PDB file of C-alpha atoms in Angstrom:
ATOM      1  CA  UNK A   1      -6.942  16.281   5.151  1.00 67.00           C
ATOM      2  CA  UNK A   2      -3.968  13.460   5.277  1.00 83.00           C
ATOM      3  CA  UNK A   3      -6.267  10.576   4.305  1.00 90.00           C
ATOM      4  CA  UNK A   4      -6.787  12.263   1.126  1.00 92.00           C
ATOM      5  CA  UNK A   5      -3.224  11.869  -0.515  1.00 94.00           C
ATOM      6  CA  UNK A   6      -4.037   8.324  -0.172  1.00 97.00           C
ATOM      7  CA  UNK A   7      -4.537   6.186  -2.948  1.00 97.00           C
ATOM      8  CA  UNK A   8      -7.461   3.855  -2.542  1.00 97.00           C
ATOM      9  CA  UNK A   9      -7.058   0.623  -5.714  1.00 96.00           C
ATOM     10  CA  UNK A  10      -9.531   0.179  -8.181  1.00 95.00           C
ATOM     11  CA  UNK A  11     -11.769  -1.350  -5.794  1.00 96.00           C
ATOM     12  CA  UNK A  12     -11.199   1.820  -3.224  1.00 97.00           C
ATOM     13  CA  UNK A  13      -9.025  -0.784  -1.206  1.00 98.00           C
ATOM     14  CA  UNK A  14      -5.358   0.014   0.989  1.00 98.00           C
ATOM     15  CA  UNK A  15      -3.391  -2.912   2.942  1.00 98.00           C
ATOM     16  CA  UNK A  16      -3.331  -2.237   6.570  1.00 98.00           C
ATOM     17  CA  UNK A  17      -0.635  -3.579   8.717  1.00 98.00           C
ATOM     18  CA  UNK A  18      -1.549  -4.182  11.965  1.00 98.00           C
ATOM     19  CA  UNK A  19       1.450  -4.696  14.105  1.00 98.00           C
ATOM     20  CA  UNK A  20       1.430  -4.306  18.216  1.00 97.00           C
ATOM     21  CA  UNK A  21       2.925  -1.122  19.352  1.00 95.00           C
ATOM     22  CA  UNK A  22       4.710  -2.495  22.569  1.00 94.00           C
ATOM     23  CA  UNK A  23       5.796  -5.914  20.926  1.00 93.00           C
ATOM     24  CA  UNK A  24       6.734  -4.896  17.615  1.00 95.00           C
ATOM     25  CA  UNK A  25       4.996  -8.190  16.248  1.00 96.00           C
ATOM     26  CA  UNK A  26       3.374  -8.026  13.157  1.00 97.00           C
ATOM     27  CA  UNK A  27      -0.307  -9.412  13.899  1.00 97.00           C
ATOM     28  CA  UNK A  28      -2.359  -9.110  10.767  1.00 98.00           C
ATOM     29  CA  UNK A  29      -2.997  -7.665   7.586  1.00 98.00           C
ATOM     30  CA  UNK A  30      -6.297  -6.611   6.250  1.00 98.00           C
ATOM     31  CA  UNK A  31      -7.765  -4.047   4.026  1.00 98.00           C
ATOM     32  CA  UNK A  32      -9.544  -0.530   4.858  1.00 98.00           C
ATOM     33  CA  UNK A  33     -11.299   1.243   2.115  1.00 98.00           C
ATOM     34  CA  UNK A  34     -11.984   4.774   2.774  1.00 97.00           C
ATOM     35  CA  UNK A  35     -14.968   4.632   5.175  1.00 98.00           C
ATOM     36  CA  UNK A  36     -13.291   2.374   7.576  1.00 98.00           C
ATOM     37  CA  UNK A  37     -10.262   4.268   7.493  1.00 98.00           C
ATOM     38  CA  UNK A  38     -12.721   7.171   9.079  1.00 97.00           C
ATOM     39  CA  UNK A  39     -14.152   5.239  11.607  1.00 98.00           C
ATOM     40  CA  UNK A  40     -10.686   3.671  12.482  1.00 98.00           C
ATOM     41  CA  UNK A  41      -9.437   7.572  13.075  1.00 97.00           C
ATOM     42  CA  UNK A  42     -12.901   8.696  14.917  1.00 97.00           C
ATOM     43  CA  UNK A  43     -13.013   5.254  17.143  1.00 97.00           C
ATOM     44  CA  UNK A  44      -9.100   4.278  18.002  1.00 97.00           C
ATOM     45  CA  UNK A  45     -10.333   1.033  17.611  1.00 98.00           C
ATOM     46  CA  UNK A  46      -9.465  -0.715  13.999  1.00 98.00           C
ATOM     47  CA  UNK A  47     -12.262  -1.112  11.228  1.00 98.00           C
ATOM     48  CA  UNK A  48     -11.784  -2.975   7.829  1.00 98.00           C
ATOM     49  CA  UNK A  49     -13.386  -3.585   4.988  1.00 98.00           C
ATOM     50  CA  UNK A  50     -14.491  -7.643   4.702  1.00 97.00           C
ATOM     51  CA  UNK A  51     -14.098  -8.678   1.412  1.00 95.00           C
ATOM     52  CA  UNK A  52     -15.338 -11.742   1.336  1.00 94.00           C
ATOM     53  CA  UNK A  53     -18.349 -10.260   3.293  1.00 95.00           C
ATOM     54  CA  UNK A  54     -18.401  -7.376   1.662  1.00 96.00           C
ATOM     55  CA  UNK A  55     -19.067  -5.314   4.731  1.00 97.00           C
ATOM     56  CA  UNK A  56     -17.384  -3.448   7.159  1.00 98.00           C
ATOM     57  CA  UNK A  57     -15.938  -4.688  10.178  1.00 97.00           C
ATOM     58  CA  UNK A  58     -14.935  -3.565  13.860  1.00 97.00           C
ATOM     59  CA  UNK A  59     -12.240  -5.975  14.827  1.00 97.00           C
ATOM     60  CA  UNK A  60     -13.021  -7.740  18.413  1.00 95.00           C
ATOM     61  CA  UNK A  61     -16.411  -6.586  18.171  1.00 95.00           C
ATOM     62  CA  UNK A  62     -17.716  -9.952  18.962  1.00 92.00           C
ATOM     63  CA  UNK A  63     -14.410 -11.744  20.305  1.00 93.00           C
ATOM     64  CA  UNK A  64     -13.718  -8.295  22.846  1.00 95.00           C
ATOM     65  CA  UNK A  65      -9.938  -8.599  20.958  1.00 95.00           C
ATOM     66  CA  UNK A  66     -10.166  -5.294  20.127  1.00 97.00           C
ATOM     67  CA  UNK A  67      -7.278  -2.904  18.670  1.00 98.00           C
ATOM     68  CA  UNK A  68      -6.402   0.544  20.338  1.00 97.00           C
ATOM     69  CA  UNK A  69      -4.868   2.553  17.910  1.00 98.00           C
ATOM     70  CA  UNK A  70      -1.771   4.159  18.879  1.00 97.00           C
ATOM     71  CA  UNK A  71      -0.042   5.494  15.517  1.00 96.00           C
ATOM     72  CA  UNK A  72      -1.123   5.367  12.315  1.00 97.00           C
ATOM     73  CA  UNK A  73       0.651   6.147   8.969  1.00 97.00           C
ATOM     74  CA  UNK A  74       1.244   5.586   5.108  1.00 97.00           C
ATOM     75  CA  UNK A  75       4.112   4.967   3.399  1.00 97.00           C
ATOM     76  CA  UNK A  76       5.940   6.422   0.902  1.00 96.00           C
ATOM     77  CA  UNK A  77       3.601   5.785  -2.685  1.00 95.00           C
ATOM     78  CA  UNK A  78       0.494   6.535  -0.842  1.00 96.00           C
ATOM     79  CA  UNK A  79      -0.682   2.757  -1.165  1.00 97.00           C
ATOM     80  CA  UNK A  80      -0.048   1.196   2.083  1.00 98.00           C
ATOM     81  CA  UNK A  81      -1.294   1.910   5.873  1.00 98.00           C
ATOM     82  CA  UNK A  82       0.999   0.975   8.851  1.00 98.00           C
ATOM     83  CA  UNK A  83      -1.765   0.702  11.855  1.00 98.00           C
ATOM     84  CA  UNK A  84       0.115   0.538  15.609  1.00 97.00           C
ATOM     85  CA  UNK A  85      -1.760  -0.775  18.145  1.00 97.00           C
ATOM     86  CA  UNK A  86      -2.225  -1.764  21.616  1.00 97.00           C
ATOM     87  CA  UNK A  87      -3.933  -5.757  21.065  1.00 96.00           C
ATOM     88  CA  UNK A  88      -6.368  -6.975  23.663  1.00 95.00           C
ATOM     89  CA  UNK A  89      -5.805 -11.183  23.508  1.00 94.00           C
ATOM     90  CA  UNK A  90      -5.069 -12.943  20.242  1.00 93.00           C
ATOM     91  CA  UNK A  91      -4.885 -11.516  16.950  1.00 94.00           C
ATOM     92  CA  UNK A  92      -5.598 -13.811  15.071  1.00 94.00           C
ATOM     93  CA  UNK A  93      -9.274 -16.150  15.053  1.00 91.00           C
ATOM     94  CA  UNK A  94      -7.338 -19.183  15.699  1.00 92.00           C
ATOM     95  CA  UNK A  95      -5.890 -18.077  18.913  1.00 92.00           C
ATOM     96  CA  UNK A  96      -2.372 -17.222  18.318  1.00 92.00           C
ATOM     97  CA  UNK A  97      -1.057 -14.061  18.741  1.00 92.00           C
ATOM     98  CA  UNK A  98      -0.048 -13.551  15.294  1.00 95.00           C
ATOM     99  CA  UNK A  99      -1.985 -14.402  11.942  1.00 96.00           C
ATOM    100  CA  UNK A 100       1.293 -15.406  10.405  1.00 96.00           C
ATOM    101  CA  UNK A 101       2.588 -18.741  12.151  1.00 92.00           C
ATOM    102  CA  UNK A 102       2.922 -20.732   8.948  1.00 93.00           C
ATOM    103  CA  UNK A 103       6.355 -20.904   8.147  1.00 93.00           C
ATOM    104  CA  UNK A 104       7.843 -21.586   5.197  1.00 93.00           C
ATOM    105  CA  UNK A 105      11.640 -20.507   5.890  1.00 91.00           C
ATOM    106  CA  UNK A 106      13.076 -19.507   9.122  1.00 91.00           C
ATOM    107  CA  UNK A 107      17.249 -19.154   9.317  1.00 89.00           C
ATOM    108  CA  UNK A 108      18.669 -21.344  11.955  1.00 84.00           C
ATOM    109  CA  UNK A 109      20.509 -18.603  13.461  1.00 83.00           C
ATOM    110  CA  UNK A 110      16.882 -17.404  14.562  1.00 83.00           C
ATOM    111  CA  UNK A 111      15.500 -20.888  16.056  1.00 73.00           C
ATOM    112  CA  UNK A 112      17.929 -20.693  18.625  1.00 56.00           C
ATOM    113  CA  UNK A 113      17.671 -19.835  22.253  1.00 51.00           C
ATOM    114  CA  UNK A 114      18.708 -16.424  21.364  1.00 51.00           C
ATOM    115  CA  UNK A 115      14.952 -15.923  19.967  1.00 52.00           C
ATOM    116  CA  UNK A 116      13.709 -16.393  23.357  1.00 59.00           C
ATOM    117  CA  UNK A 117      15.837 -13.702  24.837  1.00 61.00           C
ATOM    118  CA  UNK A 118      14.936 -11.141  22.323  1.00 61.00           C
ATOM    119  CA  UNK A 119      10.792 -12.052  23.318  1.00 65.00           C
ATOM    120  CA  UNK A 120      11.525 -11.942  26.943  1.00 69.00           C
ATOM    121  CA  UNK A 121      13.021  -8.603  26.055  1.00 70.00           C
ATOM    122  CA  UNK A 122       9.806  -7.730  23.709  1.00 67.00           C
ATOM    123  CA  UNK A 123       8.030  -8.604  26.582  1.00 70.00           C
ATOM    124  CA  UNK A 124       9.835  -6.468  29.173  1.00 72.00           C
ATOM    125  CA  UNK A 125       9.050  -3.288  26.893  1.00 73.00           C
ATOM    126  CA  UNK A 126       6.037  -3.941  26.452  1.00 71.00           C
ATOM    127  CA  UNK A 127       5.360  -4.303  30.615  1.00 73.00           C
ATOM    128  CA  UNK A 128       7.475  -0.969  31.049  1.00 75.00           C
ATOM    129  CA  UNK A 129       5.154   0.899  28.274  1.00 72.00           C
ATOM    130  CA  UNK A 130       1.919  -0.119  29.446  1.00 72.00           C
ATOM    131  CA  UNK A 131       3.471   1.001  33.261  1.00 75.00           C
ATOM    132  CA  UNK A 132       5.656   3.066  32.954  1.00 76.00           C
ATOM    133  CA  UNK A 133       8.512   3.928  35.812  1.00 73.00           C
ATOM    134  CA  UNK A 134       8.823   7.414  36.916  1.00 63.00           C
TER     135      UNK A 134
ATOM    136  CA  UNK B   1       5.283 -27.758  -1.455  1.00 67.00           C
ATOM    137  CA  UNK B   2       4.378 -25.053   1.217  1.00 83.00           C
ATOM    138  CA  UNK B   3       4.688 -22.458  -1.343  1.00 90.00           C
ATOM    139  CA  UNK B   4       1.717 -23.694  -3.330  1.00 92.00           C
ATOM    140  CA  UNK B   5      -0.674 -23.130  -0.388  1.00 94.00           C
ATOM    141  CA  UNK B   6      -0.325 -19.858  -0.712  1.00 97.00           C
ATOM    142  CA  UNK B   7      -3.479 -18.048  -2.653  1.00 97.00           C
ATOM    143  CA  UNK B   8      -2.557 -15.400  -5.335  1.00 97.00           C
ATOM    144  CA  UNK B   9      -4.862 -12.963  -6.079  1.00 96.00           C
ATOM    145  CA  UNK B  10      -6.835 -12.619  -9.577  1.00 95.00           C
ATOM    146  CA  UNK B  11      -3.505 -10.791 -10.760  1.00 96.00           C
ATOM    147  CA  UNK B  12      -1.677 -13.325  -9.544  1.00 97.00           C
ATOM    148  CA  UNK B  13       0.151 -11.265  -6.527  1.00 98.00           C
ATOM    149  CA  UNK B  14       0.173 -11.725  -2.503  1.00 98.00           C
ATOM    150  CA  UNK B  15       0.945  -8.460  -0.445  1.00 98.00           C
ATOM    151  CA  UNK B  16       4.209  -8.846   1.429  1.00 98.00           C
ATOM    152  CA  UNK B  17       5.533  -7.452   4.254  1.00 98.00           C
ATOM    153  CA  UNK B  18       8.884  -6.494   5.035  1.00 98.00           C
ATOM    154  CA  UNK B  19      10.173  -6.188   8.315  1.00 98.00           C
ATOM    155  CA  UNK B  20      13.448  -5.854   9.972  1.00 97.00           C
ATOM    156  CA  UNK B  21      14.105  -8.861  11.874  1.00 95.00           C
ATOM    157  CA  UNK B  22      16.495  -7.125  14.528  1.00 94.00           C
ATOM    158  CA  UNK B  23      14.313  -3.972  15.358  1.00 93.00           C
ATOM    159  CA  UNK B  24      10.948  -4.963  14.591  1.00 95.00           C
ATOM    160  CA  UNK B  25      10.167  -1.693  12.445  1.00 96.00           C
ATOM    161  CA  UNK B  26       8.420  -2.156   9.575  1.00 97.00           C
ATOM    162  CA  UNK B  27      10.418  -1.506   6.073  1.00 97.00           C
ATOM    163  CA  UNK B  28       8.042  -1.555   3.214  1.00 98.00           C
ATOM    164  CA  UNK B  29       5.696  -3.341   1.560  1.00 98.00           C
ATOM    165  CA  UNK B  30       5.498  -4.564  -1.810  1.00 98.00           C
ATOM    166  CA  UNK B  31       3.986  -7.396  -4.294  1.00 98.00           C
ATOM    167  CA  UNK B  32       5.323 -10.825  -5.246  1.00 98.00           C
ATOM    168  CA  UNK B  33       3.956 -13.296  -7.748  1.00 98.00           C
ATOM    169  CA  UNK B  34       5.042 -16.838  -7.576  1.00 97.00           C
ATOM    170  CA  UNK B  35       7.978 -16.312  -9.392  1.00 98.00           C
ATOM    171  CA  UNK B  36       9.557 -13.814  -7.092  1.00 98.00           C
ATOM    172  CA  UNK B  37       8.048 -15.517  -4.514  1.00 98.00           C
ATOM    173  CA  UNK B  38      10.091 -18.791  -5.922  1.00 97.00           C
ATOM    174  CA  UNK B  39      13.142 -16.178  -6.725  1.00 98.00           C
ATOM    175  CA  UNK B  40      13.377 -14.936  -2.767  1.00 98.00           C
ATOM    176  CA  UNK B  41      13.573 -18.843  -1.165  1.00 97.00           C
ATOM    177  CA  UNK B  42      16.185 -19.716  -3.847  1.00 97.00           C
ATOM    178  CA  UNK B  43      18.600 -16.677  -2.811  1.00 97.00           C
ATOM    179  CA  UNK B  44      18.160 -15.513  -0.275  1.00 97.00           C
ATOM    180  CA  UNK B  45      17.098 -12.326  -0.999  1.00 98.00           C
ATOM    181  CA  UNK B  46      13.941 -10.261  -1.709  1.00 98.00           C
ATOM    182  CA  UNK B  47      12.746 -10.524  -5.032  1.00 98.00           C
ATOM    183  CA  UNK B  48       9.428  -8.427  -6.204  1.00 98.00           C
ATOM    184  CA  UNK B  49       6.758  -7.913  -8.852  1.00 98.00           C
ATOM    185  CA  UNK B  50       6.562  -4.205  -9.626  1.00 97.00           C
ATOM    186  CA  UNK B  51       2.989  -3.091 -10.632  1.00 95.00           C
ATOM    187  CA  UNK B  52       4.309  -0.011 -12.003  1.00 94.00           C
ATOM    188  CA  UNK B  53       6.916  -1.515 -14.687  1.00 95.00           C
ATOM    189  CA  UNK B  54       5.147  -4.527 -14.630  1.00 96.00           C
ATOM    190  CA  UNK B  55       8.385  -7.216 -14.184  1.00 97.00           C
ATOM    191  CA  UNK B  56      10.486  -8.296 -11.060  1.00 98.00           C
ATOM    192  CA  UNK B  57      12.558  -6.702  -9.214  1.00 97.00           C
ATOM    193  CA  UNK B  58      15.339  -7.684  -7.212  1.00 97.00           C
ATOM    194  CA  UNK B  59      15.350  -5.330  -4.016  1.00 97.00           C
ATOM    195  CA  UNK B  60      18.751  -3.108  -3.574  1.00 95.00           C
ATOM    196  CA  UNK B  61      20.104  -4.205  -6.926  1.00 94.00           C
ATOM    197  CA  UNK B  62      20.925  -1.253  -7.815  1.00 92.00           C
ATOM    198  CA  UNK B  63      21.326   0.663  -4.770  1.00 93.00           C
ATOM    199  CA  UNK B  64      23.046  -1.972  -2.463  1.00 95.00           C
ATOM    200  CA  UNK B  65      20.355  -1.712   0.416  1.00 95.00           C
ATOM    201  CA  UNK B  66      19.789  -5.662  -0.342  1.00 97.00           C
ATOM    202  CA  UNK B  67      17.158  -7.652   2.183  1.00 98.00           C
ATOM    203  CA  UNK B  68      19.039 -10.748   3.429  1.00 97.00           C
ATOM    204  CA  UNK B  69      16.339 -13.153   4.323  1.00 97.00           C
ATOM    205  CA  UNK B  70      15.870 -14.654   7.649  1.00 97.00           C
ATOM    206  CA  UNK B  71      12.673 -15.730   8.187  1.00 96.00           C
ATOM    207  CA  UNK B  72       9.736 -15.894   5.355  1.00 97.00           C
ATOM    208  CA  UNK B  73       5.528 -16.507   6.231  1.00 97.00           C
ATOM    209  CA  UNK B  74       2.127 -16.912   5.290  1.00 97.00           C
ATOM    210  CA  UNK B  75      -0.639 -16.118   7.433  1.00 97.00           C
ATOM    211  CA  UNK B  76      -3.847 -17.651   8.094  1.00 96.00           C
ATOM    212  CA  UNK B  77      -5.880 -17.113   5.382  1.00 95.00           C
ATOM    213  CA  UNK B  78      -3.085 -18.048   2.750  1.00 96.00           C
ATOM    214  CA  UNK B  79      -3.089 -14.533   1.576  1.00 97.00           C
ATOM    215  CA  UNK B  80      -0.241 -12.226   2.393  1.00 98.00           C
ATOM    216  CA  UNK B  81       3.130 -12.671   3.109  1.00 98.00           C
ATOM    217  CA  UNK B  82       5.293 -11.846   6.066  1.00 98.00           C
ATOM    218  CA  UNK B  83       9.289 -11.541   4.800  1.00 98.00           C
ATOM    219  CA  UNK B  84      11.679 -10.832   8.049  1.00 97.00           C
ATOM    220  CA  UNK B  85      14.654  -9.322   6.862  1.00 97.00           C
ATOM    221  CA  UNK B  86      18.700  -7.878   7.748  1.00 97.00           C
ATOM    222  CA  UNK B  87      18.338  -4.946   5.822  1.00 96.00           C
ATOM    223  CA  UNK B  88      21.109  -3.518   4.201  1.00 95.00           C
ATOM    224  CA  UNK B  89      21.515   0.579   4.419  1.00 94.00           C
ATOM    225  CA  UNK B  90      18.158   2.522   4.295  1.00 93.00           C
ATOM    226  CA  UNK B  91      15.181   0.299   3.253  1.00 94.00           C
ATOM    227  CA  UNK B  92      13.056   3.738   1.414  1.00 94.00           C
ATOM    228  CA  UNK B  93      13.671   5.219  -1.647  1.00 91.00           C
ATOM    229  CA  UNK B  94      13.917   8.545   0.084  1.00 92.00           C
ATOM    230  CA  UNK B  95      16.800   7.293   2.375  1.00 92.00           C
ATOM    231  CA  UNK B  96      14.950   6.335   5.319  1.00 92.00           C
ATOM    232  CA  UNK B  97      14.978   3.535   7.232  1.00 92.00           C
ATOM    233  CA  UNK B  98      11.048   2.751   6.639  1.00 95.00           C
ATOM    234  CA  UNK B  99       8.692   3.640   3.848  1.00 96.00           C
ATOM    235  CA  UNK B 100       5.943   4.360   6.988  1.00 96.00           C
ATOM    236  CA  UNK B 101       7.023   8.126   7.518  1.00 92.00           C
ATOM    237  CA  UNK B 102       3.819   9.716   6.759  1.00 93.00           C
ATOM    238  CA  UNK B 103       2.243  10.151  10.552  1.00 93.00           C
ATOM    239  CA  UNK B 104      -1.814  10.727  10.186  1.00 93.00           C
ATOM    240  CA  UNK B 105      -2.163   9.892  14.123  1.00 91.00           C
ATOM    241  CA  UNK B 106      -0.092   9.270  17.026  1.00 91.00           C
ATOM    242  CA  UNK B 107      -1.151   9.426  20.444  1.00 89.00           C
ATOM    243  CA  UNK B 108       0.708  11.563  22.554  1.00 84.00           C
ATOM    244  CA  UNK B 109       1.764   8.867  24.700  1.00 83.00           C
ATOM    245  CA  UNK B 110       4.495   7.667  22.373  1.00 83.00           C
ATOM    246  CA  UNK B 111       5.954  11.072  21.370  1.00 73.00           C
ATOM    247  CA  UNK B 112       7.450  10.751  25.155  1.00 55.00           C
ATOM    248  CA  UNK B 113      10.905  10.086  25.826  1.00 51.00           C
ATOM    249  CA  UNK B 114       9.635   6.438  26.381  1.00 51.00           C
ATOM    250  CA  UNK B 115       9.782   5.698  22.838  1.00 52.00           C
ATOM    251  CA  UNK B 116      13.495   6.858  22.616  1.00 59.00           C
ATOM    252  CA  UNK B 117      14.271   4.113  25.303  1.00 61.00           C
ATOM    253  CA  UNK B 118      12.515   1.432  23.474  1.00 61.00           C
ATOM    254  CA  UNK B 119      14.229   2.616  20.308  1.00 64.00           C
ATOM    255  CA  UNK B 120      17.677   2.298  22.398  1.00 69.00           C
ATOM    256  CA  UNK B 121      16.926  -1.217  23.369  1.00 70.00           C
ATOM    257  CA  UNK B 122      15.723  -2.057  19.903  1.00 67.00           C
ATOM    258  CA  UNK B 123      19.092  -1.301  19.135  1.00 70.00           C
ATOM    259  CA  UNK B 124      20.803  -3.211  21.935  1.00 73.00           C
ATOM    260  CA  UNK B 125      18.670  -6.372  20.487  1.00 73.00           C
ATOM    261  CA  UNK B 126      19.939  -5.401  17.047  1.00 71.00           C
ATOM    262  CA  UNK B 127      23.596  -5.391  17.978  1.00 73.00           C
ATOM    263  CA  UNK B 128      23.339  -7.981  20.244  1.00 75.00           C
ATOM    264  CA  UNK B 129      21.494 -10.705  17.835  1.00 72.00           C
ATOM    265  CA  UNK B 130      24.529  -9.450  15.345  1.00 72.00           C
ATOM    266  CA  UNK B 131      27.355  -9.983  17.770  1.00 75.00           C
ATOM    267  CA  UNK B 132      26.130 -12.942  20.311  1.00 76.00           C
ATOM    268  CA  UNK B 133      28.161 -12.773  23.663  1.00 73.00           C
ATOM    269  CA  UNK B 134      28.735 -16.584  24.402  1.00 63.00           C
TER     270      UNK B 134
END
């Protein structure tokens, strides 16, 4: 089985990615330990492992934001997941899209209006994925 | 400073994630501590801690395949890292372009042609963010 080559830490933890198929955006990062990984593959919908709870959970199980799971894959020391999905509302608890809004450097050839061409574009592939034109 | 908002974990490292800041695909990801944390706003470039050999690294030093930085954040729990990059030649190790190769699930919807054309305009954005019309 695949999710045997990879390698849990010492406290049977792997970094998940979660980034949205049809965007590209990067929305969180979390950790799955071995059981959640499971249910992650048997549900499509993501599971992690809390670890300040210390329990598993179903993300958007009580805020309906749930993940579909598109693709799924690990990288190339065994160590890392890269989890592609389809995001229903925010990401992130505070309402944004995107857990990672804080900035702390951002190149001014990206602030420009040129930014907002390449998200109208984001968002034009992500309308043509979810319908697609025959 | 922004930087010291950030919350290192008990070995002193934050999870970062590399991503290419024309195409959206995901490169790698690795570890920084503060120093290579401090290192990557000073040049510019992606600076690491390597677990493994246990001292920084300075990505595509050797090989050339440098990661020009663009645009660096935290996310909302203060705990990982997101690091947009121009990456320079292939990002892996093995020569390609992302260290997510290993597949364990992909729905069949994006083995379609579809993802080809979102690849295509992925590039379009690419070449176009490099080269601005005016």
């Amino acid at each position: 089985m695949e999710i045997d080559r990879i390698k849990f830490d010492e406290k049977g933890l792997v970094p998940a990615i979660v980034q949205d198929i049809y965007t590209g955006k990067i929305l969180m990062l979390a950790y799955m330990n071995k059981e959640s990984l499971e249910k992650t593959l048997e549900t499509n919908t993501t599971w992690f492992y809390s670890r300040s709870r210390q329990k598993l959970w179903n993300k958007g199980e009580t805020s309906g934001h749930v993940q579909k799971v598109k693709r799924l894959a690990f990288d190339c020391d065994r160590d890392s997941l890269l989890v592609e999905v389809e995001q229903v509302g925010p990401a992130c608890h505070t309402g944004q899209m995107s857990c990672f809004h804080n900035e702390i450097l951002i190149d001014n050839q990206f602030e420009s209006d040129d930014k907002n061409i390449t998200e109208d574009l984001y968002e034009f592939l992500k309308e043509r994925k979810a319908n697609p034109v025959e």
